[in-house]
mmCIF file of C-alpha atoms and ligand atoms in Angstrom:
data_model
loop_
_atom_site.group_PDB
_atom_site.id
_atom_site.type_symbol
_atom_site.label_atom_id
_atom_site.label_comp_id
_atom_site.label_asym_id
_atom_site.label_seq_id
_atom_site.Cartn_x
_atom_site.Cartn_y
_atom_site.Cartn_z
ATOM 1 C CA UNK A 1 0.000 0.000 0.000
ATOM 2 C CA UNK A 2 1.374 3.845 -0.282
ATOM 3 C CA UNK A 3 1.349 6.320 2.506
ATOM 4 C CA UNK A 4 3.194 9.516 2.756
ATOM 5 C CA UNK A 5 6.426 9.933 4.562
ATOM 6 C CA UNK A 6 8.649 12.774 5.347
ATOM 7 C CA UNK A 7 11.593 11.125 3.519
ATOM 8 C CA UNK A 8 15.351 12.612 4.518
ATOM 9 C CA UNK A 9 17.386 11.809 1.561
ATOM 10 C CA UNK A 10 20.635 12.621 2.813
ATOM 11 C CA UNK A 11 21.980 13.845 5.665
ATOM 12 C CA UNK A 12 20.659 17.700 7.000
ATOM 13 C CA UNK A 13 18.745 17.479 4.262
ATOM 14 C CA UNK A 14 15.240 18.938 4.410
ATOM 15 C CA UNK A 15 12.251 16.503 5.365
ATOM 16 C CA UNK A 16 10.571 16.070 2.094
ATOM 17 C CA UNK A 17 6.929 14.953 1.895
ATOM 18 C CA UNK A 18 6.709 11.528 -0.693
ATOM 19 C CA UNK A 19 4.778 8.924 -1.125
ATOM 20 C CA UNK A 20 6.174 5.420 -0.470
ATOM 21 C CA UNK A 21 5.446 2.079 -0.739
ATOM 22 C CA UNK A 22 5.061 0.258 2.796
ATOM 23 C CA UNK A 23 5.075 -3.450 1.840
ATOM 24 C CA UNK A 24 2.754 -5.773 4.819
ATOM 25 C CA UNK A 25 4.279 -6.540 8.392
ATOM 26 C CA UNK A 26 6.174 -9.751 9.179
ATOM 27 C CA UNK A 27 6.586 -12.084 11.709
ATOM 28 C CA UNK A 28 6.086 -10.298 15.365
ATOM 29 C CA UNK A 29 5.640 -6.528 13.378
ATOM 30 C CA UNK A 30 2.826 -4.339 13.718
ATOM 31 C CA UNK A 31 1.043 -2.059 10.796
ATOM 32 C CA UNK A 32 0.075 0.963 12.884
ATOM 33 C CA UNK A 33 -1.823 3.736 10.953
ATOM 34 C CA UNK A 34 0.195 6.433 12.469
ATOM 35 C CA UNK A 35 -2.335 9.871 13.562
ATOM 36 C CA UNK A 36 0.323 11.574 15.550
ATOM 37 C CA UNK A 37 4.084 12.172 16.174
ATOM 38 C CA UNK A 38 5.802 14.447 18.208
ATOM 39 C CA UNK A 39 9.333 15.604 17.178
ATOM 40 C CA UNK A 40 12.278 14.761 19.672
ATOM 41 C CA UNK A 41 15.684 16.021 19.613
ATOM 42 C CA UNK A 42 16.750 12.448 18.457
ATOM 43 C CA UNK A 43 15.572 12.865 15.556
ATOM 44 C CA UNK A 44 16.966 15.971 14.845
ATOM 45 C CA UNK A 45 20.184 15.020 15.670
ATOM 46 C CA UNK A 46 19.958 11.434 13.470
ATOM 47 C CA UNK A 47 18.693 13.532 10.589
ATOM 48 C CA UNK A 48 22.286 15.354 10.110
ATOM 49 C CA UNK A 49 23.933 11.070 10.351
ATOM 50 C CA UNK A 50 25.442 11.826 13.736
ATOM 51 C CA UNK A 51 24.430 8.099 14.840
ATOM 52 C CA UNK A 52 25.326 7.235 11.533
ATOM 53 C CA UNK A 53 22.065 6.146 9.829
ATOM 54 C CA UNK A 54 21.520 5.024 6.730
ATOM 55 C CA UNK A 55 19.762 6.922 3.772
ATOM 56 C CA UNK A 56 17.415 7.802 2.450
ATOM 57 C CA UNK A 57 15.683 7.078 5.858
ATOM 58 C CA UNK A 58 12.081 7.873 7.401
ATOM 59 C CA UNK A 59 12.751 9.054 11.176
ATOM 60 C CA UNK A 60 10.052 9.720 14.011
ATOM 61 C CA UNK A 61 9.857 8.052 17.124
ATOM 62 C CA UNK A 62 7.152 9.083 19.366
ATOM 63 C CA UNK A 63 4.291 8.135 17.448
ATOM 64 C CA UNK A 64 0.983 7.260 17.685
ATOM 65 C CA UNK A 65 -1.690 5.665 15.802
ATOM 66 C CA UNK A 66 -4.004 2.868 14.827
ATOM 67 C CA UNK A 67 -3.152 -1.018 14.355
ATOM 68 C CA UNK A 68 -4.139 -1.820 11.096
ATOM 69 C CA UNK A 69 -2.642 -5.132 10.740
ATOM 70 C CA UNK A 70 -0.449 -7.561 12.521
ATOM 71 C CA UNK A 71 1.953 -10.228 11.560
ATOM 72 C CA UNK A 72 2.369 -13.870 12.706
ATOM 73 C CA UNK A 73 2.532 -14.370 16.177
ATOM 74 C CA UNK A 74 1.581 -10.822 17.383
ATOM 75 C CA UNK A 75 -0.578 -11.282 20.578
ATOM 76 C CA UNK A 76 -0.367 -7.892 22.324
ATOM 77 C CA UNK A 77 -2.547 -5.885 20.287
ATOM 78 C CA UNK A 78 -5.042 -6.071 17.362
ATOM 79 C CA UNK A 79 -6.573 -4.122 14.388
ATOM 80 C CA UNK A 80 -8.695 -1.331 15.667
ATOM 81 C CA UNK A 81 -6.207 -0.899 19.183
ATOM 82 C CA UNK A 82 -5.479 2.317 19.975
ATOM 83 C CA UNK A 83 -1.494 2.403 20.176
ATOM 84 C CA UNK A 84 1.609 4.262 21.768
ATOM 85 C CA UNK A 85 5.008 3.502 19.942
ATOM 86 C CA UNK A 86 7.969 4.025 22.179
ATOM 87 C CA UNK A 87 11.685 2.733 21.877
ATOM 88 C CA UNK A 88 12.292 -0.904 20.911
ATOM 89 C CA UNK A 89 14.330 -3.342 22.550
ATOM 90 C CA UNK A 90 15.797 -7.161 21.904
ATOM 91 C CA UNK A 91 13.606 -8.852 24.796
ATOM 92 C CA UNK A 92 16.095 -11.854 25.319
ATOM 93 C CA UNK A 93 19.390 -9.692 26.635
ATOM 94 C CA UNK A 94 20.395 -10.096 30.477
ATOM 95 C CA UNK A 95 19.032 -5.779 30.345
ATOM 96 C CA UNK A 96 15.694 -7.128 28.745
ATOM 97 C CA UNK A 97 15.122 -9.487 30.973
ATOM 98 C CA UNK A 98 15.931 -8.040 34.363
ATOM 99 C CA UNK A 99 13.302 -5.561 32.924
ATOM 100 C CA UNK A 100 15.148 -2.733 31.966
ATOM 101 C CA UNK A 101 14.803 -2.006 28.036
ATOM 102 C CA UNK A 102 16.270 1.276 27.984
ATOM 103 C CA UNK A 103 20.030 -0.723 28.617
ATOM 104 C CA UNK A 104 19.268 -3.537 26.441
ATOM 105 C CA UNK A 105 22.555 -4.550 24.818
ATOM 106 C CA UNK A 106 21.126 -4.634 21.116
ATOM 107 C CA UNK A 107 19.769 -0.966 21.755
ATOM 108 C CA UNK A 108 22.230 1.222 19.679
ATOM 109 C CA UNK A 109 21.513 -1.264 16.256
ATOM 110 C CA UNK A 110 17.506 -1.995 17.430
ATOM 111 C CA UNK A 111 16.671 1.838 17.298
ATOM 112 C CA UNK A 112 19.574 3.756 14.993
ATOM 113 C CA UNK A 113 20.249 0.734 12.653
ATOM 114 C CA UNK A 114 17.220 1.679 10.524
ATOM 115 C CA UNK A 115 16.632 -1.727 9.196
ATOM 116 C CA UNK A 116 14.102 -4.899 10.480
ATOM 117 C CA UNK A 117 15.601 -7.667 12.511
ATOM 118 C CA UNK A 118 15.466 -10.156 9.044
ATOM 119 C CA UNK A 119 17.720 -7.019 7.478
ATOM 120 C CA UNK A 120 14.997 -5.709 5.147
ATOM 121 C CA UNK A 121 13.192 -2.383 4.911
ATOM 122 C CA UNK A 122 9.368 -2.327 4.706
ATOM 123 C CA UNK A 123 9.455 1.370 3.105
ATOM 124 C CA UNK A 124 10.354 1.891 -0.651
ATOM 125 C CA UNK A 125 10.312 4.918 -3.535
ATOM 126 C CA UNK A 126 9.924 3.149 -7.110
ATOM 127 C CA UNK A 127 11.626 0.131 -6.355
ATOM 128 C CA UNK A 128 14.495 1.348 -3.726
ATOM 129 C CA UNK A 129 14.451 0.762 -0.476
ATOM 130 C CA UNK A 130 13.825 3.800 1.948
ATOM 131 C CA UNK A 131 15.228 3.121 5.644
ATOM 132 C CA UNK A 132 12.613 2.453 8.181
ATOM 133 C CA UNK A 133 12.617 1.013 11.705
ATOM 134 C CA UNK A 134 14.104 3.960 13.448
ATOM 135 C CA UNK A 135 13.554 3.695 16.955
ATOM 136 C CA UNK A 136 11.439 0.211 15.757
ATOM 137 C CA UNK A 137 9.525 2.509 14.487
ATOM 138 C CA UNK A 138 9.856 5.915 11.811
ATOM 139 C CA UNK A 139 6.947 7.558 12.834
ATOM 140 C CA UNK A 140 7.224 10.682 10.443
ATOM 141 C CA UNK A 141 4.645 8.672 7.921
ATOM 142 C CA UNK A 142 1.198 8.130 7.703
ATOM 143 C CA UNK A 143 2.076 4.014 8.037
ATOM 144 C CA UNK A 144 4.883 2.200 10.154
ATOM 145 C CA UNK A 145 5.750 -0.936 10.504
ATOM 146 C CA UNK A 146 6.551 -1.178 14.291
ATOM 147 C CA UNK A 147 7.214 -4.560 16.673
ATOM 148 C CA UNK A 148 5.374 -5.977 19.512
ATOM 149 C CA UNK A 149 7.616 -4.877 21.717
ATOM 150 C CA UNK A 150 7.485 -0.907 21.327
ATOM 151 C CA UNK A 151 3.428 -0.917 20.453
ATOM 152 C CA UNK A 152 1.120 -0.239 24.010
ATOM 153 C CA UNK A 153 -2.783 -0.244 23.220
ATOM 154 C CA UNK A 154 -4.383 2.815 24.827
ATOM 155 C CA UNK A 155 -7.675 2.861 25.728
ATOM 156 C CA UNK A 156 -10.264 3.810 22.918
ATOM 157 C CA UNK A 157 -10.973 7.192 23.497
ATOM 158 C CA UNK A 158 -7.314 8.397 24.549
ATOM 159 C CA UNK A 159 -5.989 11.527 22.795
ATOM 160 C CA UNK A 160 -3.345 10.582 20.374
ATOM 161 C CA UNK A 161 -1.949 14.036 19.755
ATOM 162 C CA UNK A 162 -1.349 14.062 23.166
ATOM 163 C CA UNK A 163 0.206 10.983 24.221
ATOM 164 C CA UNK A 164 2.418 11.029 21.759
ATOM 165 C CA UNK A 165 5.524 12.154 23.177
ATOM 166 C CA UNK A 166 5.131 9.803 26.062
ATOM 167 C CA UNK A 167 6.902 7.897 24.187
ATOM 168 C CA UNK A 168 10.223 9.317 24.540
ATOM 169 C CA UNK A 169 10.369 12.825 25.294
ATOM 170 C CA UNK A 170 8.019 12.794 28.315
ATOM 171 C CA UNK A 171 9.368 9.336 29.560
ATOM 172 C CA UNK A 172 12.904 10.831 29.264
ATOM 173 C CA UNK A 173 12.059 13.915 31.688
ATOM 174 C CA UNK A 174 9.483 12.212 34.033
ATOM 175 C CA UNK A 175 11.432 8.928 34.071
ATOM 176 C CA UNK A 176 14.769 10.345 34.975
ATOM 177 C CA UNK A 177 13.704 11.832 38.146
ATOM 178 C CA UNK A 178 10.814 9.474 39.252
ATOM 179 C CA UNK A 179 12.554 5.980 37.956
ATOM 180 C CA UNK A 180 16.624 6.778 37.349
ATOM 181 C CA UNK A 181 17.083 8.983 40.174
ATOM 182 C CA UNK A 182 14.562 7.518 42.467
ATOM 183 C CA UNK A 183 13.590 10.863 43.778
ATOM 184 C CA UNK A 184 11.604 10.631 46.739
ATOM 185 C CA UNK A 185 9.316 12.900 48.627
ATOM 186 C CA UNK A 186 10.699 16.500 50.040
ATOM 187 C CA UNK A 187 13.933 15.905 48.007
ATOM 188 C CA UNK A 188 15.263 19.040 46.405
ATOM 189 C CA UNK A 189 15.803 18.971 42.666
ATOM 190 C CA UNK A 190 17.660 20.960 40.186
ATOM 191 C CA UNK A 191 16.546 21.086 36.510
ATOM 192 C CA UNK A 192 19.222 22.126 33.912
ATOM 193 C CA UNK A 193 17.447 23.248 31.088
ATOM 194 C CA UNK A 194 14.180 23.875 30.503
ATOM 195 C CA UNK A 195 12.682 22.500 27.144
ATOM 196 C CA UNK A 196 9.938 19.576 26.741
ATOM 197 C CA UNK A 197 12.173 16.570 28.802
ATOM 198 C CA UNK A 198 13.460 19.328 31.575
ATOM 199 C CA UNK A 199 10.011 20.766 31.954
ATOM 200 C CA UNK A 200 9.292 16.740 32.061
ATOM 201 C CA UNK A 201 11.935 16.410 34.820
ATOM 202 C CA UNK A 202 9.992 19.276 36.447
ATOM 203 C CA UNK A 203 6.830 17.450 36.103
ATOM 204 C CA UNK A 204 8.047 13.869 37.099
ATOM 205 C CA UNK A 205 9.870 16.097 40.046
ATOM 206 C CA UNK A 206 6.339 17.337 41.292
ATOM 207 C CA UNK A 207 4.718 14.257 41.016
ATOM 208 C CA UNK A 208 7.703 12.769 43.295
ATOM 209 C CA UNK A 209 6.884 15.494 45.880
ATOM 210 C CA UNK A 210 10.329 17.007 45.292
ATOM 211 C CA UNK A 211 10.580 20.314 46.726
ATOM 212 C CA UNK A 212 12.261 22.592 46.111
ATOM 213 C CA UNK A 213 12.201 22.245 42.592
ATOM 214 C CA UNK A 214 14.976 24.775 40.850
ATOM 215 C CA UNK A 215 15.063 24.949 36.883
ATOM 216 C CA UNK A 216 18.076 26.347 35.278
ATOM 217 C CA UNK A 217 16.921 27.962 31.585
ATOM 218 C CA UNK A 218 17.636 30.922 29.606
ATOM 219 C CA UNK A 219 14.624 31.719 27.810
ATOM 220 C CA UNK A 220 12.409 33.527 30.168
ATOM 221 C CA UNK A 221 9.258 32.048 28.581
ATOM 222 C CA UNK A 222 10.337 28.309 29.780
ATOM 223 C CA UNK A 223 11.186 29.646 32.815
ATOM 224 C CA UNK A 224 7.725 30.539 33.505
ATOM 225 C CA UNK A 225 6.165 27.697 31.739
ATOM 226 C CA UNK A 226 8.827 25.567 34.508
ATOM 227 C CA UNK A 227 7.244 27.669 36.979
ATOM 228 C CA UNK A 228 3.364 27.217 36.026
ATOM 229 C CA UNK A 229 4.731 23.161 36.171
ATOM 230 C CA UNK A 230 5.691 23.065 39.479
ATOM 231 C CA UNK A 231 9.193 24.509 39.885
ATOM 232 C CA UNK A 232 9.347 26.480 42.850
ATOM 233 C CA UNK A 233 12.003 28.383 41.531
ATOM 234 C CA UNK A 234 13.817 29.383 38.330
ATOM 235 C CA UNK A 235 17.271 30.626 37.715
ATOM 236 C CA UNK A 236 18.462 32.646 34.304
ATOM 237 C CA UNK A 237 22.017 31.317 33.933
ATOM 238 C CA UNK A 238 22.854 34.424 32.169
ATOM 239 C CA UNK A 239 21.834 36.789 34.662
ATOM 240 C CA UNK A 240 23.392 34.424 36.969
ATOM 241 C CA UNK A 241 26.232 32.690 35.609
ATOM 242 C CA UNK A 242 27.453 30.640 38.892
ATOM 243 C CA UNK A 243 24.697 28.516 39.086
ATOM 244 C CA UNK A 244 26.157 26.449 41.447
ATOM 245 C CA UNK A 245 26.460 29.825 43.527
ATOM 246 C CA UNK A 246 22.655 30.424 42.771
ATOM 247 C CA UNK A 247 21.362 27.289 43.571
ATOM 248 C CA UNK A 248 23.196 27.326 47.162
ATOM 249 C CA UNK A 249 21.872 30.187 47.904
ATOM 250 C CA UNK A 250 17.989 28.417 47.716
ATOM 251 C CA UNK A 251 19.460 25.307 49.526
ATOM 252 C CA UNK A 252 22.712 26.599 51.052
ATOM 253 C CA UNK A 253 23.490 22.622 51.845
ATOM 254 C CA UNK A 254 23.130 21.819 48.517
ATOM 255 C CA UNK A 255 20.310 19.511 46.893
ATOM 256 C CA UNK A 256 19.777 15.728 46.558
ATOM 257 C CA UNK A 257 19.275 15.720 43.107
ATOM 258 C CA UNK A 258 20.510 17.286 39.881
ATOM 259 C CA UNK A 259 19.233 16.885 36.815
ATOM 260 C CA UNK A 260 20.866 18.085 33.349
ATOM 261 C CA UNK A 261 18.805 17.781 30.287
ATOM 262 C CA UNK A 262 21.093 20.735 27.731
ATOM 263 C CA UNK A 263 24.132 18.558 27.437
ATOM 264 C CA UNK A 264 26.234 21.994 27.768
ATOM 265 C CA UNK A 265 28.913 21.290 29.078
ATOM 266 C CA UNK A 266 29.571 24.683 30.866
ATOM 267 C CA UNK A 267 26.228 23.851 32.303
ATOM 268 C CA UNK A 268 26.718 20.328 33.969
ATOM 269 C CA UNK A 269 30.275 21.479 35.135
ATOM 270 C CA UNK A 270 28.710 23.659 37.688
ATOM 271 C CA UNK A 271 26.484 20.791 38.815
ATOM 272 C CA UNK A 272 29.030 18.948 40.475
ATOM 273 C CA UNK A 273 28.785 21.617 43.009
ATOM 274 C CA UNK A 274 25.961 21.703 43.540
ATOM 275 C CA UNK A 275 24.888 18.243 45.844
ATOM 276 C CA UNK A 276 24.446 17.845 49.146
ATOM 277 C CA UNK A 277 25.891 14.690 50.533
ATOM 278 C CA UNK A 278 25.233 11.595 48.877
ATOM 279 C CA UNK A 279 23.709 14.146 45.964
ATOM 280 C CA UNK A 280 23.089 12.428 42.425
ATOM 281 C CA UNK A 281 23.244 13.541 38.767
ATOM 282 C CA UNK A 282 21.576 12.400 36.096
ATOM 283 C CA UNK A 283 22.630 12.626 32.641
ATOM 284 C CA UNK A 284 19.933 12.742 30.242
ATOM 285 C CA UNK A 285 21.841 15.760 27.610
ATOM 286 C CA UNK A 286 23.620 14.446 24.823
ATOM 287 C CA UNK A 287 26.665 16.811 24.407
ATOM 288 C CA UNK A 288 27.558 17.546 20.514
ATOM 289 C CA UNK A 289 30.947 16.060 20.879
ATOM 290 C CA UNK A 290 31.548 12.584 21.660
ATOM 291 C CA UNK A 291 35.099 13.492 24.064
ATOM 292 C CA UNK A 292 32.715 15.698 25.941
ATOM 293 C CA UNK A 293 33.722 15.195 29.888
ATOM 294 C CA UNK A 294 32.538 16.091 32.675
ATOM 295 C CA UNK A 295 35.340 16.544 35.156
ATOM 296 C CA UNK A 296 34.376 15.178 38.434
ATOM 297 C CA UNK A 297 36.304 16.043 41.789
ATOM 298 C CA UNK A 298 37.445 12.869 43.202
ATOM 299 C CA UNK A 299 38.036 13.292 47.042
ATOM 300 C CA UNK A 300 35.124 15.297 47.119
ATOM 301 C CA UNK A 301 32.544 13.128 45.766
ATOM 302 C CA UNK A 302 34.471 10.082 47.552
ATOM 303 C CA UNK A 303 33.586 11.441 50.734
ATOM 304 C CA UNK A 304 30.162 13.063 49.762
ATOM 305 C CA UNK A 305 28.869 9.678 48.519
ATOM 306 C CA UNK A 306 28.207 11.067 45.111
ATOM 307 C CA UNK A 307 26.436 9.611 42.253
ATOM 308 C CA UNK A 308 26.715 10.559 38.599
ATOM 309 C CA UNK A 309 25.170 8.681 36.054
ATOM 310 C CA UNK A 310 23.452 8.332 32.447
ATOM 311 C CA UNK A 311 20.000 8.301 31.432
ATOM 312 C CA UNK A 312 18.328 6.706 28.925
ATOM 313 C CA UNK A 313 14.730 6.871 28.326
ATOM 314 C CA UNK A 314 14.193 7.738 31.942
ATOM 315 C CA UNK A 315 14.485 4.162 32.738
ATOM 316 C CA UNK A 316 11.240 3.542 31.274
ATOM 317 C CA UNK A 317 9.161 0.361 30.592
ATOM 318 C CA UNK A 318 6.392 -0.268 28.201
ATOM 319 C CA UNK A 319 4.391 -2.716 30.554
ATOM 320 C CA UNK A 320 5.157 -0.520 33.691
ATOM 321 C CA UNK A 321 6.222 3.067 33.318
ATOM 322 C CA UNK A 322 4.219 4.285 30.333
ATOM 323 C CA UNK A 323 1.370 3.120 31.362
ATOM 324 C CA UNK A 324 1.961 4.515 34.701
ATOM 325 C CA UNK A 325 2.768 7.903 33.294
ATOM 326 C CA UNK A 326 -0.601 7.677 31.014
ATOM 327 C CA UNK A 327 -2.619 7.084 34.373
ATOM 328 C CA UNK A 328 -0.719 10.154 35.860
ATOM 329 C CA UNK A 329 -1.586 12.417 32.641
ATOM 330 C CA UNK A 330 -5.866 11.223 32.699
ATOM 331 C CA UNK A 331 -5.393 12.071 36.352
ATOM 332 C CA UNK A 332 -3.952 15.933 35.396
ATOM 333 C CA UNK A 333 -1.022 15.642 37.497
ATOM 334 C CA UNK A 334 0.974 15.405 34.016
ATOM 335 C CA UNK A 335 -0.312 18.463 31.960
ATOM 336 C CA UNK A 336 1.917 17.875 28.829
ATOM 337 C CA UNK A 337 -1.116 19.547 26.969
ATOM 338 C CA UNK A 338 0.808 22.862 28.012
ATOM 339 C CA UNK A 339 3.999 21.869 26.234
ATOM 340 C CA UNK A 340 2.581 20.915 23.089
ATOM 341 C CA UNK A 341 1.709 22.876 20.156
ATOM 342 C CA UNK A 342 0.023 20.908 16.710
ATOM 343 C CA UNK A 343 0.816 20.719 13.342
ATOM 344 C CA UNK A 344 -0.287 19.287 10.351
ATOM 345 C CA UNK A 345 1.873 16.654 9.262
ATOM 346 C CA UNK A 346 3.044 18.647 6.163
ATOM 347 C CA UNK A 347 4.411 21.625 7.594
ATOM 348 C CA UNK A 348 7.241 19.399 9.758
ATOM 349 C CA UNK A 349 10.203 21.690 8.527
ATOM 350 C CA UNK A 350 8.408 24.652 10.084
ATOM 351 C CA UNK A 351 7.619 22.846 13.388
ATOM 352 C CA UNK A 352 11.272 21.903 13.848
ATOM 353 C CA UNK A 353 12.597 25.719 12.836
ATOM 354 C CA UNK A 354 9.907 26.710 15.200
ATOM 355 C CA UNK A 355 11.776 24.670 17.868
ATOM 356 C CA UNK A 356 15.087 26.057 16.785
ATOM 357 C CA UNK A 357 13.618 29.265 17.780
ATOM 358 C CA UNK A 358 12.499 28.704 20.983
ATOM 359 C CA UNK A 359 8.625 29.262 19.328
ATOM 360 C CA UNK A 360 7.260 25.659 20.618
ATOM 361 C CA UNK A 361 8.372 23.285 23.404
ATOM 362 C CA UNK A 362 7.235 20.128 21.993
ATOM 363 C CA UNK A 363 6.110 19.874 18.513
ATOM 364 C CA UNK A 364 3.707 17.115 17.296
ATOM 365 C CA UNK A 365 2.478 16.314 13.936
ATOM 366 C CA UNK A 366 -1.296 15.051 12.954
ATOM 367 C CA UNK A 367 -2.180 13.522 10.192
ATOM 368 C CA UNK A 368 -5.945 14.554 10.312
HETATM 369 ZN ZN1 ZN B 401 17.749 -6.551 25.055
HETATM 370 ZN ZN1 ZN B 402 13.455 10.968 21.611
#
């Protein structure tokens, strides 16, 4: 069958709307008719080959949509289900099986490889193959070809548009604080940067009970949308270049919990100092170089019991976090309706230089 795609044929290329040929789902694959994506900074970053994907390629990974058919053996979800897509994972690793996905030791080829797990594409342009699978997924298309694993049925009258970004953004933010850092209640928590997964830290962080909350963000519009979220403070690191300074002068001790979700570097060097004993940071920021470093001091986080570690996904799970975080959302106490701003599926070049701009938080696509 054809669908249309927002095809990147090489890299930094432009997103250009085709129409493909999506050939029918295999063995444990899912035909999902896809009625909304958000855009993450993933994909932005995969669309210039930084993970080095192939092309031509169809990206998009927090989609959304309707089954429309199954393949052999799928027992999760039929035509008709409601769906969430979210990251895919092997299922048989020692990470997969002691339930945590987001480490699973196929994870780099399962969601950046671009290709099915028989090494075949189910996306093609008059006769040649067009990369799909991204993320077990490439959601930027009116049809993907998904697996069991990453497809969640919703219930039937769940808003697509915005669940979407569950799927990774939201998961990333919330998760990170709620699941990676196990933050607990009347923790402090710093936020270090302030677009849709640090405004999710800020949200996972309230749901925690964390308080203070303290976001770190430039733009004075995300400061105050961090502040309608439930930060209980916000700090311009321009005005206020020592952060670290800033942030002690809130919690003079220093907090339990710091967050970093810009991947500048100048940023997360200052967040070192800002713990408390037995403090932990969480990496979720992808820095644009692969040296990047984060020069930690030794004897002081030796006898401060620090913590610093990575984050991927926020630790989620499709069985138990996502659904957890969906409850939390029909419940209001995750308003990512205030983050999100629609567009039709065709003007996707404009929604990401819209997010370039600072003009949107979190960008998602429709398809109606
Ligand atoms: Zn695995
Ligand atoms: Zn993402």
């Amino acid at each position: 069958m054809e669908a249309v795609a927002a095809v990147l044929k090489e890299p930094s290329g432009p997103f250009s709307i085709e129409t493909v040929e999506v050939a029918a789902p295999k063995a444990g694959e899912v035909l999902v008719d896809i009625k909304a994506v958000g855009i993450c900074h993933t994909d932005i970053a995969a669309a210039t080959g930084a993970f080095g994907n192939p092309f031509p390629v169809v990206l998009g990974h927090e989609g959304a949509g309707v089954v429309e058919a199954v393949g052999e053996g799928v027992t999760n979800v039929r035509p008709g289900d409601k769906v969430l897509l979210t990251f895919n994972s092997c299922g048989e690793c020692k990470r997969c099986k002691s339930n945590d996905p987001a480490y699973c030791l196929q994870f780099f080829p399962m969601n950046f490889g671009c290709v099915h797990s028989d090494g075949t594409n189910r996306l093609s342009k008059d006769g040649a193959t067009v990369h799909d699978n991204f993320f077990g997924q490439s959601s930027f298309a009116a049809k993907a070809v998904a697996n069991s694993r990453n497809v969640l049925k919703v219930a039937d009258d769940a808003d697509l548009a915005t669940l979407a970004p569950l799927g990774c953004g939201i998961q990333t933010g919330a998760g990170g604080v709620m699941r990676s850092l196990s933050a607990k209640q009347g923790e402090s928590l710093v936020v270090i940067g302030g677009g849709a997964v640090g405004l999710s830290a800020v949200m996972g962080g309230k749901i925690a009970g964390c308080d203070p909350i303290i976001l770190i963000e430039p733009q004075v519009a995300r400061r105050e949308e961090g502040l309608a979220l439930g930060a209980t403070h916000a700090i311009d690191p321009i005005a206020q270049a020592n952060t670290a300074e800033a942030v002690r002068a809130i919690v003079p001790e220093g907090v339990d919990m710091v967050v970093d979700t810009s991947g500048y570097l100048p940023a997360v060097e200052q967040a070192v100092n800002m713990v408390c004993t037995l403090g932990r940071i969480g990496l979720i920021g992808v820095p644009g170089s692969l040296d990047a470093a984060l020069p930690v001091p030794l004897v002081q986080f030796i006898t401060m019991g620090g913590t610093v570690r990575g984050i991927i996904e926020g630790d989620s799970d499709i069985t138990g976090f996502l659904p957890e975080l969906i409850a939390h959302h029909a419940a209001g106490r995750l308003p990512v309706d205030q983050i999100i701003t629609r567009y039709p599926f065709s003007e996707i070049n404009q929604a990401i230089e819209d997010g370039h701009h600072g003009k949107c938080i979190k960008a998602v696509l429709t398809f109606d």
